[in-house]
Short mmCIF file of C-alpha atoms and ligand atoms in Angstrom, two decimals:
data_model
loop_
_atom_site.label_atom_id
_atom_site.label_comp_id
_atom_site.label_asym_id
_atom_site.label_seq_id
_atom_site.Cartn_x
_atom_site.Cartn_y
_atom_site.Cartn_z
CA MET S 14 10.48 -36.52 -27.11
CA ASN S 15 11.96 -39.98 -27.60
CA PRO S 16 12.87 -40.28 -31.32
CA LEU S 17 11.44 -43.80 -31.07
CA ASN S 18 7.97 -42.48 -30.19
CA LEU S 19 5.65 -45.41 -30.88
CA SER S 20 2.40 -43.53 -30.46
CA HIS S 21 -0.15 -45.10 -32.83
CA ALA S 22 2.67 -46.94 -34.64
CA PRO S 23 1.65 -50.00 -36.67
CA VAL S 24 2.17 -53.11 -34.53
CA LEU S 25 2.81 -56.75 -35.39
CA VAL S 26 1.84 -59.30 -32.75
CA VAL S 27 3.47 -62.68 -33.37
CA GLY S 28 1.78 -65.63 -31.65
CA ALA S 29 -2.00 -65.48 -31.44
CA GLY S 30 -2.41 -67.55 -28.28
CA ILE S 31 -3.67 -66.42 -24.88
CA MET S 32 -1.15 -63.59 -24.51
CA GLY S 33 -0.88 -62.51 -28.16
CA ALA S 34 -4.65 -62.14 -28.50
CA GLY S 35 -4.76 -60.02 -25.34
CA ILE S 36 -1.89 -57.83 -26.53
CA ALA S 37 -3.59 -57.33 -29.92
CA GLN S 38 -6.79 -56.32 -28.11
CA VAL S 39 -5.06 -53.74 -25.93
CA ALA S 40 -3.01 -52.28 -28.80
CA ALA S 41 -6.02 -52.00 -31.13
CA LEU S 42 -8.12 -50.32 -28.44
CA ALA S 43 -5.29 -47.82 -27.91
CA GLY S 44 -5.52 -46.84 -31.58
CA HIS S 45 -2.71 -48.86 -33.19
CA PRO S 46 -3.15 -50.68 -36.50
CA VAL S 47 -2.41 -54.31 -35.54
CA LYS S 48 -1.26 -57.23 -37.67
CA LEU S 49 -1.60 -60.63 -36.08
CA PHE S 50 0.50 -63.61 -37.16
CA ASP S 51 0.72 -67.20 -35.91
CA ALA S 52 2.75 -70.13 -37.24
CA ARG S 53 -0.25 -72.44 -37.00
CA ASP S 54 -2.49 -72.14 -40.07
CA GLY S 55 -5.72 -70.34 -39.30
CA ALA S 56 -4.75 -69.48 -35.69
CA ALA S 57 -4.42 -65.74 -36.31
CA ALA S 58 -7.78 -65.59 -38.12
CA GLU S 59 -9.41 -67.57 -35.28
CA ALA S 60 -7.92 -65.17 -32.72
CA LYS S 61 -9.28 -62.24 -34.71
CA GLU S 62 -12.77 -63.78 -34.70
CA LYS S 63 -12.54 -64.34 -30.93
CA LEU S 64 -11.48 -60.73 -30.52
CA ALA S 65 -14.62 -59.62 -32.38
CA SER S 66 -16.80 -61.57 -29.96
CA THR S 67 -14.83 -60.16 -26.97
CA PHE S 68 -15.58 -56.66 -28.26
CA ILE S 69 -19.29 -57.52 -28.60
CA THR S 70 -19.31 -58.73 -24.97
CA LEU S 71 -17.59 -55.52 -23.83
CA VAL S 72 -20.20 -53.46 -25.70
CA ASP S 73 -23.03 -55.53 -24.15
CA LYS S 74 -21.58 -54.90 -20.70
CA GLY S 75 -21.39 -51.18 -21.40
CA LYS S 76 -17.59 -51.15 -21.11
CA LEU S 77 -17.04 -50.06 -24.71
CA THR S 78 -19.10 -48.01 -27.15
CA PRO S 79 -20.16 -49.77 -30.37
CA GLU S 80 -18.22 -47.13 -32.33
CA ALA S 81 -14.99 -47.73 -30.37
CA ALA S 82 -15.40 -51.49 -30.76
CA SER S 83 -15.91 -51.36 -34.51
CA ALA S 84 -13.05 -48.88 -34.95
CA ALA S 85 -10.72 -51.14 -32.92
CA MET S 86 -11.84 -54.22 -34.83
CA GLY S 87 -11.24 -52.40 -38.11
CA ARG S 88 -7.63 -51.89 -37.05
CA VAL S 89 -6.88 -55.62 -36.64
CA VAL S 90 -5.86 -57.80 -39.57
CA SER S 91 -4.57 -61.34 -39.54
CA ILE S 92 -1.71 -62.11 -41.87
CA ASP S 93 -0.53 -65.44 -43.27
CA THR S 94 3.13 -64.69 -43.76
CA LEU S 95 5.67 -62.53 -41.95
CA ASP S 96 6.52 -60.88 -45.28
CA ASP S 97 3.21 -59.01 -44.92
CA ALA S 98 4.58 -57.32 -41.81
CA ALA S 99 6.88 -54.87 -43.57
CA GLY S 100 6.05 -51.34 -42.41
CA VAL S 101 5.32 -52.13 -38.76
CA ARG S 102 7.28 -50.09 -36.21
CA LEU S 103 6.75 -52.33 -33.21
CA VAL S 104 6.77 -56.13 -33.01
CA VAL S 105 5.50 -57.82 -29.87
CA GLU S 106 6.40 -61.50 -29.81
CA ALA S 107 4.25 -63.91 -27.77
CA VAL S 108 5.17 -67.32 -29.18
CA VAL S 109 6.05 -70.50 -27.34
CA GLU S 110 8.51 -70.09 -24.42
CA LYS S 111 11.57 -71.56 -26.17
CA LEU S 112 14.84 -69.71 -26.66
CA ASP S 113 15.69 -71.21 -30.06
CA VAL S 114 12.20 -70.48 -31.44
CA LYS S 115 12.27 -66.87 -30.25
CA ARG S 116 15.83 -66.30 -31.48
CA SER S 117 15.16 -67.60 -34.96
CA LEU S 118 11.88 -65.70 -35.19
CA PHE S 119 13.62 -62.39 -34.42
CA LYS S 120 16.37 -63.17 -36.93
CA GLN S 121 13.70 -63.78 -39.54
CA LEU S 122 11.93 -60.56 -38.56
CA GLU S 123 15.10 -58.51 -38.91
CA ALA S 124 15.05 -59.34 -42.59
CA VAL S 125 11.48 -58.05 -42.94
CA VAL S 126 11.10 -54.94 -40.78
CA ALA S 127 12.83 -51.54 -41.09
CA PRO S 128 15.95 -50.84 -39.00
CA GLY S 129 14.03 -48.44 -36.73
CA CYS S 130 11.42 -51.04 -35.77
CA VAL S 131 11.41 -51.95 -32.04
CA LEU S 132 11.39 -55.67 -31.26
CA ALA S 133 9.71 -56.65 -27.99
CA THR S 134 9.44 -60.09 -26.42
CA ASN S 135 6.76 -61.13 -23.95
CA THR S 136 8.95 -63.89 -22.54
CA SER S 137 8.23 -64.62 -18.89
CA SER S 138 11.47 -66.37 -18.06
CA ILE S 139 14.03 -66.37 -20.86
CA SER S 140 16.97 -63.96 -20.74
CA VAL S 141 16.38 -60.98 -23.02
CA THR S 142 20.16 -60.78 -23.46
CA ALA S 143 20.17 -64.37 -24.74
CA ILE S 144 17.28 -63.81 -27.16
CA ALA S 145 19.15 -60.82 -28.63
CA ASN S 146 22.34 -62.82 -29.17
CA GLY S 147 23.00 -63.15 -32.90
CA LEU S 148 20.74 -60.29 -34.00
CA ARG S 149 22.19 -57.66 -36.28
CA HIS S 150 20.72 -54.98 -34.01
CA PRO S 151 20.51 -56.47 -30.50
CA GLU S 152 20.07 -52.96 -29.09
CA ARG S 153 16.50 -52.76 -30.38
CA LEU S 154 15.31 -55.91 -28.59
CA VAL S 155 13.59 -55.44 -25.23
CA GLY S 156 11.32 -57.41 -22.93
CA MET S 157 7.68 -56.32 -22.72
CA HIS S 158 6.33 -58.69 -20.10
CA PHE S 159 2.55 -58.56 -19.77
CA PHE S 160 0.57 -60.45 -17.16
CA ASN S 161 -2.39 -62.72 -17.80
CA PRO S 162 -5.14 -61.70 -18.58
CA VAL S 163 -3.51 -58.89 -20.57
CA PRO S 164 -6.57 -56.60 -20.85
CA VAL S 165 -7.06 -56.71 -17.06
CA MET S 166 -3.60 -56.79 -15.51
CA LYS S 167 -1.98 -53.37 -15.25
CA LEU S 168 1.67 -54.32 -14.90
CA VAL S 169 4.19 -54.46 -17.75
CA GLU S 170 7.79 -55.30 -16.88
CA VAL S 171 10.00 -53.48 -19.38
CA VAL S 172 13.05 -55.73 -19.38
CA SER S 173 16.41 -54.50 -20.62
CA GLY S 174 19.04 -56.99 -21.71
CA LEU S 175 22.74 -56.21 -21.70
CA GLN S 176 22.58 -54.62 -25.13
CA THR S 177 19.12 -53.03 -25.05
CA ALA S 178 19.33 -49.31 -25.89
CA PRO S 179 17.86 -47.11 -23.11
CA ALA S 180 15.78 -45.24 -25.72
CA VAL S 181 14.21 -48.55 -26.81
CA ALA S 182 13.29 -49.47 -23.22
CA GLN S 183 11.89 -45.97 -22.74
CA ALA S 184 9.81 -46.23 -25.93
CA ILE S 185 8.23 -49.45 -24.63
CA PHE S 186 7.72 -47.83 -21.23
CA ASP S 187 5.91 -44.90 -22.87
CA VAL S 188 3.77 -47.01 -25.18
CA SER S 189 2.77 -49.29 -22.28
CA LYS S 190 1.54 -46.20 -20.41
CA ALA S 191 -0.40 -45.09 -23.47
CA TRP S 192 -2.05 -48.54 -23.45
CA GLY S 193 -3.32 -47.90 -19.92
CA LYS S 194 -0.67 -50.03 -18.23
CA THR S 195 1.75 -49.33 -15.39
CA PRO S 196 5.22 -50.10 -16.75
CA VAL S 197 8.17 -50.82 -14.49
CA HIS S 198 11.79 -50.99 -15.68
CA ALA S 199 13.61 -54.24 -14.96
CA ARG S 200 16.99 -55.70 -15.73
CA SER S 201 17.09 -59.07 -17.44
CA THR S 202 17.87 -61.40 -14.53
CA PRO S 203 16.20 -64.73 -13.72
CA GLY S 204 12.50 -64.21 -12.98
CA PHE S 205 12.76 -60.46 -13.70
CA ILE S 206 10.91 -58.71 -10.83
CA VAL S 207 7.64 -60.45 -10.03
CA ASN S 208 8.57 -64.07 -10.66
CA ARG S 209 11.69 -63.63 -8.58
CA ILE S 210 10.36 -61.69 -5.58
CA ALA S 211 7.25 -63.89 -5.40
CA ARG S 212 9.22 -67.15 -4.96
CA PRO S 213 9.12 -67.07 -1.12
CA TYR S 214 5.34 -66.68 -1.13
CA TYR S 215 5.16 -70.27 -2.37
CA ALA S 216 8.43 -71.55 -0.94
CA GLU S 217 7.79 -70.71 2.72
CA THR S 218 4.40 -72.39 2.67
CA LEU S 219 5.85 -75.43 0.91
CA ALA S 220 8.63 -75.60 3.54
CA LEU S 221 6.05 -75.43 6.34
CA LEU S 222 4.03 -78.19 4.67
CA GLN S 223 7.14 -80.33 4.42
CA GLU S 224 7.68 -79.83 8.17
CA GLN S 225 4.05 -80.79 8.78
CA ALA S 226 3.61 -77.46 10.59
CA ALA S 227 0.04 -76.92 9.36
CA THR S 228 -2.46 -77.88 6.68
CA PRO S 229 -2.80 -76.04 3.35
CA ALA S 230 -6.16 -74.59 4.45
CA VAL S 231 -4.66 -73.15 7.64
CA LEU S 232 -1.66 -71.60 5.88
CA ASP S 233 -3.90 -70.08 3.21
CA ALA S 234 -6.24 -68.62 5.84
CA CYS S 235 -3.36 -66.98 7.73
CA LEU S 236 -2.03 -65.25 4.61
CA ARG S 237 -5.49 -64.22 3.44
CA ALA S 238 -5.99 -62.68 6.88
CA VAL S 239 -3.33 -60.07 6.13
CA GLY S 240 -4.82 -59.13 2.78
CA PHE S 241 -3.40 -61.56 0.21
CA ARG S 242 -6.27 -62.29 -2.16
CA MET S 243 -5.40 -65.96 -2.38
CA GLY S 244 -3.41 -68.17 -0.06
CA PRO S 245 -0.30 -69.77 -1.57
CA CYS S 246 -1.85 -73.25 -1.80
CA GLU S 247 -5.01 -72.21 -3.62
CA LEU S 248 -2.88 -69.93 -5.81
CA MET S 249 -0.48 -72.74 -6.74
CA ASP S 250 -3.53 -74.90 -7.49
CA LEU S 251 -4.78 -72.13 -9.81
CA ILE S 252 -1.45 -71.52 -11.57
CA GLY S 253 -0.90 -75.27 -11.94
CA HIS S 254 1.80 -77.09 -9.98
CA ASP S 255 3.63 -78.04 -13.19
CA THR S 256 3.91 -74.37 -14.23
CA ASN S 257 4.73 -73.10 -10.74
CA PHE S 258 7.32 -75.84 -10.21
CA SER S 259 8.99 -75.18 -13.55
CA VAL S 260 9.26 -71.43 -12.87
CA THR S 261 10.84 -72.19 -9.48
CA GLN S 262 13.17 -74.69 -11.06
CA SER S 263 14.21 -72.28 -13.82
CA VAL S 264 14.92 -69.47 -11.31
CA TYR S 265 16.90 -71.99 -9.18
CA GLU S 266 18.95 -73.28 -12.11
CA ALA S 267 19.49 -69.82 -13.57
CA ASN S 268 20.96 -68.80 -10.20
CA PHE S 269 23.50 -71.64 -10.35
CA SER S 270 21.58 -73.75 -7.85
CA ASP S 271 21.42 -71.06 -5.16
CA LYS S 272 19.82 -72.84 -2.18
CA ARG S 273 17.64 -69.79 -1.59
CA PHE S 274 15.51 -70.84 -4.57
CA VAL S 275 15.59 -74.60 -4.13
CA PRO S 276 12.35 -76.21 -5.39
CA SER S 277 10.13 -78.21 -3.05
CA LEU S 278 9.78 -81.97 -2.76
CA VAL S 279 6.17 -81.44 -1.69
CA GLN S 280 5.40 -79.75 -4.99
CA ARG S 281 7.41 -82.19 -7.04
CA GLU S 282 5.38 -85.05 -5.62
CA LEU S 283 2.16 -83.30 -6.67
CA VAL S 284 3.58 -82.83 -10.18
CA ASP S 285 4.80 -86.44 -10.36
CA GLY S 286 1.37 -87.64 -9.30
CA GLY S 287 -0.45 -85.50 -11.86
CA LEU S 288 -2.14 -83.53 -9.06
CA LEU S 289 -1.68 -80.29 -10.94
CA GLY S 290 -4.39 -78.24 -9.27
CA ARG S 291 -7.62 -76.91 -10.74
CA LYS S 292 -6.85 -78.02 -14.27
CA SER S 293 -6.50 -81.69 -13.22
CA GLY S 294 -9.30 -81.52 -10.63
CA GLN S 295 -7.01 -82.06 -7.65
CA GLY S 296 -4.04 -80.30 -6.14
CA PHE S 297 -3.83 -79.32 -2.48
CA PHE S 298 -7.60 -79.12 -2.69
CA SER S 299 -10.20 -81.09 -4.63
CA TYR S 300 -12.01 -79.41 -7.50
CA ALA S 301 -14.37 -82.32 -8.12
CA GLU S 302 -18.00 -81.43 -8.66
CA GLY S 303 -19.53 -80.44 -5.32
CA ALA S 304 -16.23 -80.63 -3.41
CA ALA S 305 -16.04 -78.03 -0.66
CA LYS S 306 -12.80 -76.38 0.37
CA PRO S 307 -11.86 -77.17 3.96
CA ALA S 308 -12.95 -74.21 6.07
CA LEU S 309 -11.60 -73.16 9.45
CA PRO S 310 -13.94 -72.94 12.42
CA ALA S 311 -15.41 -69.43 12.53
CA TRP S 312 -14.14 -66.88 15.03
CA VAL S 313 -16.00 -67.13 18.32
CA PRO S 314 -15.53 -63.96 20.37
CA ALA S 315 -14.59 -64.63 23.97
CA PRO S 316 -14.63 -62.37 27.03
CA LEU S 317 -11.19 -61.34 28.32
CA PRO S 318 -10.07 -63.87 30.92
CA THR S 319 -9.28 -62.76 34.44
CA CYS S 320 -5.83 -63.00 36.01
CA ARG S 321 -3.78 -61.59 38.88
CA THR S 322 -1.08 -59.68 36.96
CA LEU S 323 -1.29 -58.51 33.41
CA VAL S 324 1.49 -56.63 31.62
CA VAL S 325 1.56 -55.35 28.05
CA MET S 326 5.15 -55.88 26.96
CA GLY S 327 7.07 -53.81 24.42
CA ALA S 328 6.23 -50.77 22.33
CA GLY S 329 4.83 -50.06 18.89
CA PRO S 330 1.53 -50.57 17.09
CA LEU S 331 0.89 -54.11 18.31
CA ALA S 332 1.59 -53.23 21.96
CA ASP S 333 -0.69 -50.20 21.59
CA ARG S 334 -3.41 -52.33 20.08
CA LEU S 335 -3.19 -54.84 22.94
CA ALA S 336 -3.32 -52.04 25.51
CA HIS S 337 -6.31 -50.51 23.75
CA SER S 338 -8.24 -53.81 23.74
CA LEU S 339 -7.53 -54.42 27.44
CA HIS S 340 -8.55 -50.90 28.28
CA GLU S 341 -11.80 -51.27 26.29
CA GLY S 342 -12.47 -54.62 28.00
CA GLY S 343 -11.99 -53.05 31.43
CA ARG S 344 -9.03 -55.22 32.46
CA PRO S 345 -6.43 -53.57 34.70
CA PHE S 346 -2.90 -53.88 33.33
CA THR S 347 0.50 -52.24 33.45
CA ARG S 348 2.89 -51.55 30.56
CA ASN S 349 6.53 -52.44 30.20
CA THR S 350 7.46 -50.43 27.12
CA GLY S 351 11.15 -51.20 27.57
CA ALA S 352 10.64 -54.97 27.18
CA GLU S 353 12.52 -56.64 24.35
CA TRP S 354 9.48 -58.46 23.10
CA VAL S 355 5.89 -57.54 22.27
CA GLY S 356 2.89 -59.30 23.76
CA LEU S 357 1.28 -60.09 27.09
CA SER S 358 2.67 -61.42 30.31
CA VAL S 359 -0.23 -63.10 32.13
CA ASP S 360 0.57 -64.23 35.68
CA GLY S 361 4.09 -64.87 34.45
CA ALA S 362 3.12 -66.88 31.33
CA HIS S 363 4.05 -65.32 27.98
CA LEU S 364 2.00 -64.70 24.86
CA ARG S 365 4.45 -63.04 22.49
CA GLN S 366 4.76 -61.97 18.89
CA THR S 367 7.16 -64.18 17.00
CA ASP S 368 10.63 -62.77 16.46
CA GLY S 369 11.65 -65.80 14.39
CA ARG S 370 12.67 -68.02 17.31
CA PRO S 371 10.52 -71.03 18.19
CA ALA S 372 8.48 -70.76 21.39
CA THR S 373 10.25 -73.84 22.76
CA LEU S 374 13.61 -72.04 22.77
CA MET S 375 12.41 -69.16 24.95
CA ASN S 376 13.56 -69.02 28.56
CA ASN S 377 10.03 -69.16 29.86
CA PRO S 378 8.57 -72.65 29.34
CA ASP S 379 5.05 -71.22 29.49
CA THR S 380 5.33 -69.40 26.16
CA VAL S 381 2.99 -69.23 23.19
CA VAL S 382 4.13 -67.22 20.15
CA PHE S 383 1.82 -65.67 17.59
CA ASP S 384 2.02 -64.15 14.14
CA TRP S 385 0.96 -60.60 13.51
CA LEU S 386 1.31 -58.00 10.81
CA PRO S 387 -0.21 -54.51 10.76
CA GLY S 388 -3.46 -54.93 8.87
CA THR S 389 -4.43 -58.33 10.29
CA GLU S 390 -8.19 -58.15 10.00
CA PRO S 391 -10.34 -58.52 13.12
CA GLY S 392 -11.70 -62.03 13.50
CA ALA S 393 -9.22 -63.33 10.93
CA ALA S 394 -7.01 -66.37 11.29
CA LEU S 395 -3.88 -65.78 13.35
CA ALA S 396 -1.19 -68.44 13.65
CA CYS S 397 0.11 -69.31 17.10
CA ALA S 398 2.39 -72.01 18.43
CA PRO S 399 2.95 -73.22 21.98
CA SER S 400 6.33 -74.17 23.40
CA LEU S 401 6.76 -77.93 23.66
CA ARG S 402 7.32 -77.21 27.38
CA ALA S 403 4.17 -75.13 27.94
CA THR S 404 1.57 -76.39 30.37
CA GLU S 405 -1.64 -77.64 28.79
CA ALA S 406 -3.50 -74.99 30.80
CA TRP S 407 -1.48 -72.10 29.27
CA GLN S 408 -1.75 -73.56 25.77
CA GLN S 409 -5.53 -73.42 26.08
CA GLN S 410 -5.64 -70.13 27.95
CA ALA S 411 -3.40 -68.36 25.41
CA GLN S 412 -5.92 -69.18 22.68
CA VAL S 413 -8.74 -67.74 24.75
CA TRP S 414 -6.72 -64.53 25.15
CA LEU S 415 -6.13 -64.31 21.37
CA ARG S 416 -9.84 -64.89 20.68
CA ALA S 417 -10.80 -62.27 23.24
CA LEU S 418 -8.35 -59.83 21.69
CA GLY S 419 -10.17 -60.16 18.35
CA TRP S 420 -8.40 -62.91 16.42
CA ASN S 421 -9.21 -66.44 15.33
CA PRO S 422 -6.21 -68.44 16.59
CA VAL S 423 -5.03 -71.46 14.60
CA VAL S 424 -2.39 -73.64 16.18
CA LEU S 425 0.72 -74.49 14.17
CA ALA S 426 3.62 -76.69 15.13
CA ASP S 427 6.38 -74.60 16.73
CA ALA S 428 7.90 -73.49 13.40
CA PRO S 429 10.23 -70.49 13.65
CA GLY S 430 8.68 -67.30 12.28
CA LEU S 431 5.30 -69.06 11.94
CA VAL S 432 3.81 -68.26 8.53
CA VAL S 433 3.03 -64.58 7.85
CA ALA S 434 6.11 -63.17 9.59
CA ARG S 435 8.55 -65.46 7.82
CA THR S 436 6.86 -65.13 4.42
CA VAL S 437 6.80 -61.33 4.54
CA ALA S 438 10.40 -61.18 5.81
CA MET S 439 11.53 -63.38 2.94
CA LEU S 440 9.61 -61.30 0.35
CA VAL S 441 11.30 -58.16 1.70
CA ASN S 442 14.68 -59.90 1.68
CA GLU S 443 14.32 -60.99 -1.93
CA ALA S 444 13.19 -57.51 -2.98
CA ALA S 445 16.17 -55.97 -1.17
CA ASP S 446 18.53 -58.23 -3.10
CA ALA S 447 16.78 -57.34 -6.36
CA VAL S 448 17.25 -53.64 -5.67
CA GLN S 449 20.87 -54.09 -4.68
CA GLN S 450 21.53 -55.99 -7.88
CA GLY S 451 19.95 -53.24 -9.98
CA VAL S 452 17.03 -55.39 -11.15
CA CYS S 453 14.55 -52.65 -10.23
CA THR S 454 14.01 -49.73 -7.90
CA ALA S 455 12.22 -50.04 -4.55
CA ASP S 456 9.20 -48.22 -6.01
CA GLY S 457 9.34 -50.49 -9.05
CA ALA S 458 9.34 -53.59 -6.82
CA ASP S 459 6.34 -52.32 -4.84
CA ALA S 460 4.36 -51.47 -7.97
CA ALA S 461 5.25 -54.77 -9.61
CA MET S 462 4.14 -56.91 -6.66
CA LYS S 463 0.91 -54.97 -6.11
CA LEU S 464 -0.07 -54.91 -9.79
CA GLY S 465 1.48 -58.12 -11.11
CA VAL S 466 0.34 -60.48 -8.33
CA ASN S 467 -2.14 -58.31 -6.38
CA TYR S 468 -0.17 -58.23 -3.13
CA PRO S 469 -1.86 -56.11 -0.46
CA ALA S 470 1.36 -54.09 -0.04
CA GLY S 471 4.75 -53.92 -1.68
CA PRO S 472 7.86 -55.34 0.01
CA PHE S 473 9.19 -51.85 0.71
CA ASP S 474 5.83 -50.79 2.15
CA TRP S 475 6.24 -53.66 4.64
CA LEU S 476 9.85 -52.73 5.26
CA GLY S 477 8.71 -49.21 6.15
CA LYS S 478 6.09 -50.52 8.57
CA LEU S 479 8.11 -53.27 10.24
CA GLY S 480 11.57 -51.72 10.09
CA ALA S 481 14.77 -53.33 8.86
CA PRO S 482 15.95 -54.36 12.39
CA ALA S 483 12.85 -56.52 13.00
CA ILE S 484 13.12 -58.16 9.58
CA VAL S 485 16.82 -58.86 9.93
CA GLN S 486 16.31 -60.23 13.45
CA LEU S 487 13.64 -62.59 12.14
CA LEU S 488 15.75 -63.76 9.21
CA ASP S 489 18.80 -64.25 11.44
CA ALA S 490 16.69 -66.37 13.78
CA LEU S 491 15.48 -68.50 10.84
CA ASP S 492 19.05 -68.77 9.56
CA ALA S 493 20.30 -69.87 12.98
CA HIS S 494 17.55 -72.47 13.23
CA TYR S 495 17.74 -74.02 9.78
CA ARG S 496 21.35 -73.29 8.77
CA GLY S 497 22.21 -73.17 5.10
CA GLU S 498 21.82 -70.42 2.56
CA ARG S 499 18.08 -70.11 2.40
CA TYR S 500 17.57 -67.43 5.04
CA ARG S 501 20.76 -65.44 4.54
CA VAL S 502 20.12 -61.76 4.98
CA SER S 503 20.41 -59.45 1.99
CA PRO S 504 23.54 -57.29 2.41
CA TRP S 505 21.37 -54.31 1.42
CA LEU S 506 19.15 -54.89 4.47
CA ARG S 507 22.02 -55.69 6.83
CA MET S 508 23.76 -52.46 5.83
CA ARG S 509 20.64 -50.44 6.67
CA VAL S 510 20.46 -51.95 10.13
CA MET S 511 24.17 -51.45 10.84
CA ALA S 512 24.03 -47.84 9.65
CA HIS S 513 20.77 -47.19 11.56
CA LEU S 514 19.12 -46.06 8.31
P1 NAD V 615 0.03 -69.98 -26.16
O1 NAD V 615 0.45 -71.40 -26.27
O2 NAD V 615 -1.38 -69.68 -25.77
O3 NAD V 615 0.30 -69.23 -27.56
C1 NAD V 615 1.49 -69.33 -28.27
C2 NAD V 615 1.16 -69.18 -29.75
O4 NAD V 615 2.38 -69.04 -30.47
C3 NAD V 615 0.45 -70.39 -30.33
O5 NAD V 615 -0.73 -69.96 -30.98
C4 NAD V 615 1.47 -70.98 -31.32
O6 NAD V 615 0.85 -71.54 -32.47
C5 NAD V 615 2.26 -69.75 -31.68
N1 NAD V 615 3.61 -70.04 -32.17
C6 NAD V 615 4.50 -70.94 -31.70
N2 NAD V 615 5.67 -70.83 -32.37
C7 NAD V 615 5.51 -69.81 -33.27
C8 NAD V 615 6.36 -69.19 -34.22
N3 NAD V 615 7.61 -69.60 -34.40
N4 NAD V 615 5.88 -68.17 -34.94
C9 NAD V 615 4.61 -67.74 -34.78
N5 NAD V 615 3.75 -68.29 -33.89
C10 NAD V 615 4.20 -69.30 -33.14
O7 NAD V 615 1.07 -69.30 -25.18
P2 NAD V 615 0.89 -67.98 -24.29
O8 NAD V 615 0.42 -68.39 -22.93
O9 NAD V 615 0.15 -66.97 -25.05
O10 NAD V 615 2.43 -67.57 -24.09
C11 NAD V 615 3.14 -66.88 -25.08
C12 NAD V 615 4.35 -66.21 -24.49
O11 NAD V 615 3.95 -65.33 -23.44
C13 NAD V 615 5.37 -67.15 -23.86
O12 NAD V 615 6.65 -66.65 -24.06
C14 NAD V 615 4.99 -67.11 -22.38
O13 NAD V 615 6.07 -67.45 -21.54
C15 NAD V 615 4.63 -65.67 -22.23
N6 NAD V 615 3.74 -65.37 -21.09
C16 NAD V 615 2.69 -66.16 -20.80
C17 NAD V 615 1.86 -65.85 -19.73
C18 NAD V 615 0.66 -66.71 -19.39
O14 NAD V 615 0.15 -66.60 -18.26
N7 NAD V 615 0.19 -67.53 -20.29
C19 NAD V 615 2.12 -64.70 -18.97
C20 NAD V 615 3.19 -63.87 -19.32
C21 NAD V 615 4.00 -64.22 -20.38
#
């Protein structure tokens, strides 16, 4: 057993704001005596009162027994001075996100608590190594990064700084589990796991908006169609553009202005204009009373068109799905499983899955490309883009084919990699870099993205389904098109392709 076993240890939560109150709730329910402290007079007592009413609501909803609620409440005390915290064995800090404030708080705490007390910070973006600098015992400081709302979100990133003792990180890992959470080890690098790997989810959509490739409603619909609970635009509106922009900016600056993380002018303009999203009433969408979100036209099923020659090109799950639909619809077709691309050849015109190259750069002028990921729901939005050289007739006809095959086509400008394919490829790429740099394991990255931001799959789940060659091909095509550092392929991924792993 870890000598630092924190089971039922007395806990001090410093900072009784949104996160601190949630952490106190979870710790008290797990059986820990909890002391709550806040620098603002009366804030800790107010948080304790709010906690009592939260417990009453949970009892009313049948989620907690009255006995468990009153026992948990009996374990929480608010304190007026840190001197009253002597005797705790775990401190969880959730004060304002400022390095100097956190550093001086921990220095002050070192004078109060026993040498064996574990010090945890809930920082979402500050280096744990930097917070520990100047402490007498930097090895006992560790990140314990909860997600909001704490009682609901399962993920805890257990963040080790350069000097964090492995036993301390393990103690926080174990206690997080005992609190009903799913902990994941992370190394203290900018954005830790979730805030780093998630950057492309916002960045690719913002880049497409800057190119005028589609509207926010269309981009959101395409990503929701593959299982993301919220599209990037509505999610940024929810988070607040000021918050989202400052996280992007801090990851960018912390990476010495790596172009991969460069913030977006589109988002900066929203911030400059005070269009912060839900909290200001307007972001990409309006949140004014009675305002409706722009909706896409509903999917209208269409019969399969007729043609002279129909070939299902390529192999794999998408080619099989196309063949199955044509077979079900009674359309005669042949298969060319050796083709280098996946899609349909209809009387010589091409309807093909994007490989990252724009439709306009394909040899065949009559080309329409489309986005697809395993799991695209039937009837859901599916991005497609015609070549600038395609005949008007094929542009229209290709949409009829997509509708007949069970999707709701939405036309984008001819942006390479469309929206889902490029976003997923970039999420995988970022996760691959994180693993190579020892930030987390592949399993840790998958768990973190599914539990911390509710992704429908983890980046390594997608990698397993799509294969490294397809992802690298797509990223290389984006890199060739845009130039610059943004789409450079993770060496970890490139190695797997070269070694046929
Ligand atoms: P908050 O503003 O709701 O609460 C912060 C509290 O800390 C306030 O009550 C403030 O009075 C108190 N405080 C400030 N300085 C203090 C000090 N020196 N000593 C004691 N108390 C002090 O903020 P929050 O959203 O709860 O965030 C707290 C921490 O959690 C930050 O580091 C933040 O980055 C991190 N975090 C926030 C979220 C989120 O979604 N809000 C998610 C994960 C992590």
